[in-house]
Short mmCIF file of N, CA and C in Angstrom, two decimals:
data_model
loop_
_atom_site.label_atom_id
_atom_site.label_comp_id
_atom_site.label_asym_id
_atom_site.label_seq_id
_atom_site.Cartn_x
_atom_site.Cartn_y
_atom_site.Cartn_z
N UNK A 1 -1.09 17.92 -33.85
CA UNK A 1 -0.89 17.49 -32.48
C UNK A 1 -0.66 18.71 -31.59
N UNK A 2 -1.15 19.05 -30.60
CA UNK A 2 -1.13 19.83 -29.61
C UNK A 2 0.55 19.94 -29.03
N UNK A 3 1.03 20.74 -28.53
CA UNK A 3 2.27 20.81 -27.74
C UNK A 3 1.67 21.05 -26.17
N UNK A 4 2.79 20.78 -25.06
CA UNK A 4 2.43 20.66 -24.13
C UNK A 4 3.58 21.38 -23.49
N UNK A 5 3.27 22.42 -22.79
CA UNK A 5 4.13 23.21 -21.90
C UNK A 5 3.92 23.91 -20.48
N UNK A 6 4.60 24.30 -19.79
CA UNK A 6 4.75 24.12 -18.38
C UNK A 6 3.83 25.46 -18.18
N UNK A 7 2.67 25.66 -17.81
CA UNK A 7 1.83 26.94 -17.89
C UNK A 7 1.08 26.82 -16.88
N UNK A 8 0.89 27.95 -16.07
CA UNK A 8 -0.10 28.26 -14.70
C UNK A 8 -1.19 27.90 -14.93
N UNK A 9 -1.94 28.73 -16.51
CA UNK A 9 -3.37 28.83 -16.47
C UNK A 9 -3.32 28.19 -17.73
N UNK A 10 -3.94 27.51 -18.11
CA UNK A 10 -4.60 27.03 -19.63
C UNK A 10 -5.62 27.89 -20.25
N UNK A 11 -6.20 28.47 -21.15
CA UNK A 11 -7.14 28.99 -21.84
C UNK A 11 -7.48 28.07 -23.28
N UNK A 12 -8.67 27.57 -23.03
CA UNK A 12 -8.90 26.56 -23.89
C UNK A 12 -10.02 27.15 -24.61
N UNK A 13 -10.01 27.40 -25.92
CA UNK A 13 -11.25 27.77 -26.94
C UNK A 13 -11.73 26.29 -27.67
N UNK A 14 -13.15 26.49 -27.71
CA UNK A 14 -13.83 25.73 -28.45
C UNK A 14 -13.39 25.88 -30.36
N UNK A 15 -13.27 27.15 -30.28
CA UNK A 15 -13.04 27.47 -31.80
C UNK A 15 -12.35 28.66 -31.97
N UNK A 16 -11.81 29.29 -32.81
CA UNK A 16 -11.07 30.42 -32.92
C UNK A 16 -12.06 31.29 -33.68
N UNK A 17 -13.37 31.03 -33.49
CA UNK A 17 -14.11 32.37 -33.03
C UNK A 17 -14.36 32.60 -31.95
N UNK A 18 -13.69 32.15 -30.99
CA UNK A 18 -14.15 32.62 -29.51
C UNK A 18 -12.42 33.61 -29.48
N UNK A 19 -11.99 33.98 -30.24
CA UNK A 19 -10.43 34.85 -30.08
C UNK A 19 -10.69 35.83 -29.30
N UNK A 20 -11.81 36.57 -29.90
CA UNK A 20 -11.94 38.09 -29.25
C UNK A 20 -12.15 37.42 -27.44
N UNK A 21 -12.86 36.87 -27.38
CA UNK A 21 -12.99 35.89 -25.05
C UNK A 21 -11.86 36.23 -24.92
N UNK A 22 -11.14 35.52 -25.26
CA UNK A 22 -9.66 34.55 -25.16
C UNK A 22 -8.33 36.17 -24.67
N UNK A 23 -8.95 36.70 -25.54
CA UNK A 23 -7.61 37.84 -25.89
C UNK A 23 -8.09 38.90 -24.54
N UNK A 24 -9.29 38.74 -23.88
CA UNK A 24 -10.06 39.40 -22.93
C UNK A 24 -9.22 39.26 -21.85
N UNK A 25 -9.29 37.61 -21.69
CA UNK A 25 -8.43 36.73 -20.77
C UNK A 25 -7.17 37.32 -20.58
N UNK A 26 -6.57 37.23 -21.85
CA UNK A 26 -4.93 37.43 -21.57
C UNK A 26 -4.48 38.77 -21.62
N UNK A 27 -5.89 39.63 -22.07
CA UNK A 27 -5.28 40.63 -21.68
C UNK A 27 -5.35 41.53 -20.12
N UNK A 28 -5.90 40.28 -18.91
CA UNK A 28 -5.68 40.31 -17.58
C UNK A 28 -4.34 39.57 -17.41
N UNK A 29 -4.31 38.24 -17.69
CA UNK A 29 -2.99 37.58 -17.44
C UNK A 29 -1.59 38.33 -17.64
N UNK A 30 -1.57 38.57 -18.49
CA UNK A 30 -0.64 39.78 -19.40
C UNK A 30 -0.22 40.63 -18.08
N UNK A 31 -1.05 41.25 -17.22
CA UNK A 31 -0.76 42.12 -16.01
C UNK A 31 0.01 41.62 -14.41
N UNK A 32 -0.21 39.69 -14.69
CA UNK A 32 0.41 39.33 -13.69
C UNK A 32 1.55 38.31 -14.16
N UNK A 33 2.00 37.75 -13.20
CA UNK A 33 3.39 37.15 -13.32
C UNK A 33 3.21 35.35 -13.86
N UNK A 34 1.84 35.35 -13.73
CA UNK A 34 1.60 34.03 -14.31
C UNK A 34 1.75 33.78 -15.65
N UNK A 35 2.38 32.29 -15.62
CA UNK A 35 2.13 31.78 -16.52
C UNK A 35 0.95 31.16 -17.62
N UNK A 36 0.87 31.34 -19.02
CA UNK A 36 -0.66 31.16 -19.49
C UNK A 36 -0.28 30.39 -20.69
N UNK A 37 -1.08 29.98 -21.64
CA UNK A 37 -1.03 29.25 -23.42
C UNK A 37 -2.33 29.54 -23.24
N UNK A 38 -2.63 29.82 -24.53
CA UNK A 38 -3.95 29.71 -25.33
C UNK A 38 -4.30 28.68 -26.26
N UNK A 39 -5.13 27.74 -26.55
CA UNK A 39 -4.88 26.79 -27.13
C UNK A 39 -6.54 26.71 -28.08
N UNK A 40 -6.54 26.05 -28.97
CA UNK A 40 -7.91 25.63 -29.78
C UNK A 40 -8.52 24.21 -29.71
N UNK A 41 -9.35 23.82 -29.14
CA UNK A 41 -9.34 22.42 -29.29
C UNK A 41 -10.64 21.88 -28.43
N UNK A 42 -11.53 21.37 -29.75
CA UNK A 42 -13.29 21.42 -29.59
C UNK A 42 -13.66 19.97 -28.74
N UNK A 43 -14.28 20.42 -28.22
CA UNK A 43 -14.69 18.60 -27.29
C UNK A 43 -15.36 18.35 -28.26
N UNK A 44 -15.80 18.27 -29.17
CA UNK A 44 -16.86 17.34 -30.32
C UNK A 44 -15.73 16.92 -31.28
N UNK A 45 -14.99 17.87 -31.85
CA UNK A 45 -14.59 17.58 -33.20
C UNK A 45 -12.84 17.26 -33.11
N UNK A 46 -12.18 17.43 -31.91
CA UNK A 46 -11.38 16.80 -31.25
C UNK A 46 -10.79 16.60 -30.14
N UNK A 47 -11.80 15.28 -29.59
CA UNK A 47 -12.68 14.93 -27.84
C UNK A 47 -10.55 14.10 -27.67
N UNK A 48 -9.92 13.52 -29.04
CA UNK A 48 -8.68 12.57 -28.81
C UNK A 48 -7.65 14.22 -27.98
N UNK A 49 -7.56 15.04 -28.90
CA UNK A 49 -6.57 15.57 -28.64
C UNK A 49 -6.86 16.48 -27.26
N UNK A 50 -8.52 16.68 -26.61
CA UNK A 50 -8.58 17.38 -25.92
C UNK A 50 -8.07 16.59 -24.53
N UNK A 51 -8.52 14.96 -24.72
CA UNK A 51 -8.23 13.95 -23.61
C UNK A 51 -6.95 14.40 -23.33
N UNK A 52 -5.60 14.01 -24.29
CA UNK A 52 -4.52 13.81 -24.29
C UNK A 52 -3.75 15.45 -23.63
N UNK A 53 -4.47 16.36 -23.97
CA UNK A 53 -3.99 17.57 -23.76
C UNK A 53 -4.43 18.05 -21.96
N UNK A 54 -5.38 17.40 -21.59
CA UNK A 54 -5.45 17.69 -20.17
C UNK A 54 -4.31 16.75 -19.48
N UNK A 55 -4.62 15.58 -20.37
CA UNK A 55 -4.20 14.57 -19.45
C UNK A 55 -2.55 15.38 -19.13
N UNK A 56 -1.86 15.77 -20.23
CA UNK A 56 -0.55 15.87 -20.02
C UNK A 56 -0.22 17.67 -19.67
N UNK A 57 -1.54 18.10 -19.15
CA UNK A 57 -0.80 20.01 -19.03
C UNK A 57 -0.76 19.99 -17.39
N UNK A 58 0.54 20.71 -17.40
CA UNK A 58 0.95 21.01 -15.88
C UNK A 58 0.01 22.25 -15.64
N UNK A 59 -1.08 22.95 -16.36
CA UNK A 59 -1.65 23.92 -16.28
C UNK A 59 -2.13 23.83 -14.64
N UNK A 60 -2.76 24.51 -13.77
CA UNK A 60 -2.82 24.94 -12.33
C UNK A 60 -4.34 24.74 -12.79
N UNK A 61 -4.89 25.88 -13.66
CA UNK A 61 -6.29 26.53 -13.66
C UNK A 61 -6.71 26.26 -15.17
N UNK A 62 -7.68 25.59 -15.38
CA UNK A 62 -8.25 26.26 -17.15
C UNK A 62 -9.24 26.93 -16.73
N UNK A 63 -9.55 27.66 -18.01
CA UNK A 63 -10.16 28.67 -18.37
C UNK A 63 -10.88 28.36 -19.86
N UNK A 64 -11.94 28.01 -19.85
CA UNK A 64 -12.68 27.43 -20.92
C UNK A 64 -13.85 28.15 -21.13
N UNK A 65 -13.60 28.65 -23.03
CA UNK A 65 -14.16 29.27 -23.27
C UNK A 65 -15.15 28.82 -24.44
N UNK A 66 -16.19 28.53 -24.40
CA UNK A 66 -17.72 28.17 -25.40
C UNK A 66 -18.90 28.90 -25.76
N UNK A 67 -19.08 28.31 -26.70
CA UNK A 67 -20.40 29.39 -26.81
C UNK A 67 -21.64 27.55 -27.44
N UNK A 68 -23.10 28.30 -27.55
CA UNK A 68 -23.80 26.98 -28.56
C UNK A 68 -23.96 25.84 -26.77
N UNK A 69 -24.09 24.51 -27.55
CA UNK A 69 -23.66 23.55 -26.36
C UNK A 69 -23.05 23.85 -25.13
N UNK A 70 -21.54 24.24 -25.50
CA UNK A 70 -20.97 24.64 -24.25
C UNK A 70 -20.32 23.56 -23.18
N UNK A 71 -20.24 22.44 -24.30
CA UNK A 71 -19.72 21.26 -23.53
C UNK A 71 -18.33 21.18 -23.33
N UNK A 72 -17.56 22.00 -23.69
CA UNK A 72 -15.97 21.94 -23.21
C UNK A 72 -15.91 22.34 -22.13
N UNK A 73 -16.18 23.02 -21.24
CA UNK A 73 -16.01 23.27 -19.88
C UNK A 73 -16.51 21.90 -18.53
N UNK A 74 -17.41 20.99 -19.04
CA UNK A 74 -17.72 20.32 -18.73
C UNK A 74 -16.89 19.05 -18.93
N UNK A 75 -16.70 18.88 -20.30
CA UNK A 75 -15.67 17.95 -20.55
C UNK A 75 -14.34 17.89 -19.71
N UNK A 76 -14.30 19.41 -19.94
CA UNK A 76 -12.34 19.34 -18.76
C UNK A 76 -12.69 19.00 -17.72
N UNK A 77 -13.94 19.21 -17.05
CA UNK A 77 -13.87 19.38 -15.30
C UNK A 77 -14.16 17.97 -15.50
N UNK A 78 -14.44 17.20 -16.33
CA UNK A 78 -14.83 15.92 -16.10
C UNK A 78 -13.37 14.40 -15.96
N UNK A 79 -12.50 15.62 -16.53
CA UNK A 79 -11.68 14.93 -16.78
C UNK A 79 -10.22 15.18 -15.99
N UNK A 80 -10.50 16.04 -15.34
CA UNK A 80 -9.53 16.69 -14.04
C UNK A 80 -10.21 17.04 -12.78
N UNK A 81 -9.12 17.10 -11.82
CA UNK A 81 -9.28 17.25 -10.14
C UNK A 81 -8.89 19.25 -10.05
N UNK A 82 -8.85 19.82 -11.57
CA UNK A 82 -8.10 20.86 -11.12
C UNK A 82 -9.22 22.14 -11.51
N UNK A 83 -9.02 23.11 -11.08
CA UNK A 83 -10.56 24.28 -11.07
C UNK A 83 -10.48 24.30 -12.80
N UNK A 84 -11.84 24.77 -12.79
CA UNK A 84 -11.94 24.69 -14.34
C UNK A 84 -13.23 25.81 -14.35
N UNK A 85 -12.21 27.04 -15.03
CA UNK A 85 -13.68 28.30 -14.96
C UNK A 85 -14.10 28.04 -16.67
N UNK A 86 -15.56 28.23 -16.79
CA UNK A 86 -16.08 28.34 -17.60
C UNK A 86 -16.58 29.98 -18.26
N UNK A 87 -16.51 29.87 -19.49
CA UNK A 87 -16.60 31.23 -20.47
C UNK A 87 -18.01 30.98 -21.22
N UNK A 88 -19.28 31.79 -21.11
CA UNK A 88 -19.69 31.47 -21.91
C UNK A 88 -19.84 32.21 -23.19
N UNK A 89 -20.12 31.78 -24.58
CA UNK A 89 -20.31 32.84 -25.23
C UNK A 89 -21.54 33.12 -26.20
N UNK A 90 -21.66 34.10 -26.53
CA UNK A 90 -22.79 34.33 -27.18
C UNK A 90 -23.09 34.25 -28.29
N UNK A 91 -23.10 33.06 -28.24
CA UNK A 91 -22.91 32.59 -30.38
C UNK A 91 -24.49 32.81 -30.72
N UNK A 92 -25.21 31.98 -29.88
CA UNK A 92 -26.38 31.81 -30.16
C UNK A 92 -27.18 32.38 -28.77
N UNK A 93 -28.89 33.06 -28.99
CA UNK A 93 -29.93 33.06 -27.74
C UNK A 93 -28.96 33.96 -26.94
N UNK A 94 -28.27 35.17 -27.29
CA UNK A 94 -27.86 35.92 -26.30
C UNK A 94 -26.60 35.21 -25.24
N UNK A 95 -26.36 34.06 -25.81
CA UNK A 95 -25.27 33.50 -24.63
C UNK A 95 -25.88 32.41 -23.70
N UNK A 96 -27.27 32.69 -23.64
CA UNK A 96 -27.95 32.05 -22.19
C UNK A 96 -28.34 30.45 -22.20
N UNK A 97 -27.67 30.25 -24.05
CA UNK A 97 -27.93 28.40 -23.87
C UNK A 97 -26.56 27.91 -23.24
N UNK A 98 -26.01 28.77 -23.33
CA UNK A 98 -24.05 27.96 -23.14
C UNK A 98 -23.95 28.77 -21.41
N UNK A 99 -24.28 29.59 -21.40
CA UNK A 99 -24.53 30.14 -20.05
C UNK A 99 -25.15 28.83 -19.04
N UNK A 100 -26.72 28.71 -19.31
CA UNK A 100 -27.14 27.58 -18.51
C UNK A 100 -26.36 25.99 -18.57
N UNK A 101 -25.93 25.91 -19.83
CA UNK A 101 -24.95 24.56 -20.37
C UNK A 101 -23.68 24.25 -19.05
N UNK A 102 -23.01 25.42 -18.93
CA UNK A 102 -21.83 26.15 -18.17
C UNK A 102 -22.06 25.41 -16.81
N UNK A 103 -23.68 25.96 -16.04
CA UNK A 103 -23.83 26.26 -14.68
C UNK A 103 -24.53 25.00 -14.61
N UNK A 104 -24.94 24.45 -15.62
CA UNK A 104 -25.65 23.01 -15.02
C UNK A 104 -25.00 21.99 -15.26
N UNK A 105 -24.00 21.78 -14.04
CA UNK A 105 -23.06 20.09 -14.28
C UNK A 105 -23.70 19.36 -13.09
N UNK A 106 -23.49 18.28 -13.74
CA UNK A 106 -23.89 16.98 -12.87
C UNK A 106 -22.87 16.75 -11.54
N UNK A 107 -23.33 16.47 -10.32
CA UNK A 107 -23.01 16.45 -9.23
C UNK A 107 -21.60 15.98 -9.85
N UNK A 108 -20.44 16.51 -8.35
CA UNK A 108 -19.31 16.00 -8.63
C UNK A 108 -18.10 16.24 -10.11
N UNK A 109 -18.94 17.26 -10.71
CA UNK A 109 -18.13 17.74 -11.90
C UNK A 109 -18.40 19.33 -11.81
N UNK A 110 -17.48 20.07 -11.41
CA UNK A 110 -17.97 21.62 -11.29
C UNK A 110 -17.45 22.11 -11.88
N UNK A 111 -17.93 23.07 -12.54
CA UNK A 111 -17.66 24.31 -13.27
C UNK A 111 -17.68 25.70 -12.86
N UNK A 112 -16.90 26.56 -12.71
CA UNK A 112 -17.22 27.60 -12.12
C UNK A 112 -17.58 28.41 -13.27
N UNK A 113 -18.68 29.26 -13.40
CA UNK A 113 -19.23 30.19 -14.53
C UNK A 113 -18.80 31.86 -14.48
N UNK A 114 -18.46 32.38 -15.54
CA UNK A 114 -18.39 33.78 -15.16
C UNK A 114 -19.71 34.11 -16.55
N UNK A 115 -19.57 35.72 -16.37
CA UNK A 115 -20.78 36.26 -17.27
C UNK A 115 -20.28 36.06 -18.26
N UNK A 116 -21.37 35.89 -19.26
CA UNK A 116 -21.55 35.97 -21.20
C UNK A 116 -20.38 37.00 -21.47
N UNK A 117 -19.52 36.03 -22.25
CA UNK A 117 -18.48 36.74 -23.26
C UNK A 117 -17.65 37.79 -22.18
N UNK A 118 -17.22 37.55 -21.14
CA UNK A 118 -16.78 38.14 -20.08
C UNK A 118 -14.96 37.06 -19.47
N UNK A 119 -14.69 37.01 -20.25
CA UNK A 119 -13.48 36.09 -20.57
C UNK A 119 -12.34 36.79 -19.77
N UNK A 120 -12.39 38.25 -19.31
CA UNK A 120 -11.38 38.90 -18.18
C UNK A 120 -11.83 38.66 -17.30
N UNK A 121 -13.32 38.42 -16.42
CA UNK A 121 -13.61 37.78 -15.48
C UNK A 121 -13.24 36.19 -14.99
N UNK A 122 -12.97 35.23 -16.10
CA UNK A 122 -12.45 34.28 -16.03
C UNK A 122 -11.02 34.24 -15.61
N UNK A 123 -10.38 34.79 -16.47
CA UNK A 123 -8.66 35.29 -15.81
C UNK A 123 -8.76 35.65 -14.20
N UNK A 124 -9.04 36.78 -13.95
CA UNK A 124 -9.65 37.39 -12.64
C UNK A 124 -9.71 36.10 -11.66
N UNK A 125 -10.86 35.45 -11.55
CA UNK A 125 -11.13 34.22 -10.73
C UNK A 125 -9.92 33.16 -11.20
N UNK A 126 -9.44 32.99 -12.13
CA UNK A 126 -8.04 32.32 -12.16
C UNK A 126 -6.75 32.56 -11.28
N UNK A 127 -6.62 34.11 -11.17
CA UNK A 127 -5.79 34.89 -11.22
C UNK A 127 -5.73 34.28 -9.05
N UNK A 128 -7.24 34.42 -8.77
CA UNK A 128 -7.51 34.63 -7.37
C UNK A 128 -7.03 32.95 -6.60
N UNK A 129 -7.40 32.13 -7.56
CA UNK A 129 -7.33 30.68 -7.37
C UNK A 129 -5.40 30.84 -7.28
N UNK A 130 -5.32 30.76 -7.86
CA UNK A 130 -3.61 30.81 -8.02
C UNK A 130 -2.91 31.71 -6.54
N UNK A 131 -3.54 32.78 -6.92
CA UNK A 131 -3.30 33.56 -5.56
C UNK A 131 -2.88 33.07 -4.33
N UNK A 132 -4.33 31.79 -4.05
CA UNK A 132 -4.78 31.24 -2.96
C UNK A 132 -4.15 29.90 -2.49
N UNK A 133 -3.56 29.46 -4.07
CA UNK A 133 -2.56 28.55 -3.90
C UNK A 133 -1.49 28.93 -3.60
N UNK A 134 -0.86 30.28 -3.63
CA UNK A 134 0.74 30.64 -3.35
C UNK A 134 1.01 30.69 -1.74
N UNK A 135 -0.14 30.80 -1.10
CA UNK A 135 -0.43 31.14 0.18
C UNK A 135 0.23 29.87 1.23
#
């Protein structure tokens, strides 16, 4: 079962081979005063715990990181009102199937994309969103 705690940014991996993204991420977060969790948890192989885990994170921003399909970034934004940057990664085809996966959501579900395996750029545009909320 997932735990649920009071965190600015969420960083959500498809799998814990996406660690090396992830650690990209936090190692921008790491530099500011925000709050972050890193968490594991696949929209295919567990769509229960990923529901339950948006439904209940005070997170501000996720930060979702995929490679392949690339349907977790899509899944969160589908399932929240709250920004949801997408990671893609380069498991497979150079990155550019989970890349296009990323940038092509259906009206009314957005994803914001940063570059292939570029997971400090995700923080970054997190970092700015948050920013923009303190304002």
């Amino acid at each position: 079962m997932v735990e649920f705690n009071l965190v600015q940014v969420s960083v959500i991996m498809g799998s814990e081979s996406d660690r090396a993204i992830a650690d990209r991420a936090v190692s921008v977060l790491d530099k500011t005063s925000y709050t972050y969790e890193v968490v594991v948890i696949s929209a295919h192989r567990n769509p229960d715990d990923l529901d339950a885990y948006i439904k209940n994170s005070e997170a501000l921003v996720f930060i979702t990181i995929a490679g392949l399909s690339a349907a977790l970034p899509g899944v969160v934004a589908s399932k929240t009102k709250k920004p949801v940057i997408g990671v893609p990664v380069s498991a497979k085809l150079g990155g550019l199937d989970a890349l296009l996966s990323i940038a092509q959501m259906p009206p009314g579900v957005p994803v914001a994309s940063v570059g292939i395996d570029n997971g400090a750029n995700g923080a970054h545009m997190a970092v700015r969103i948050l920013d923009l909320m303190q304002k």
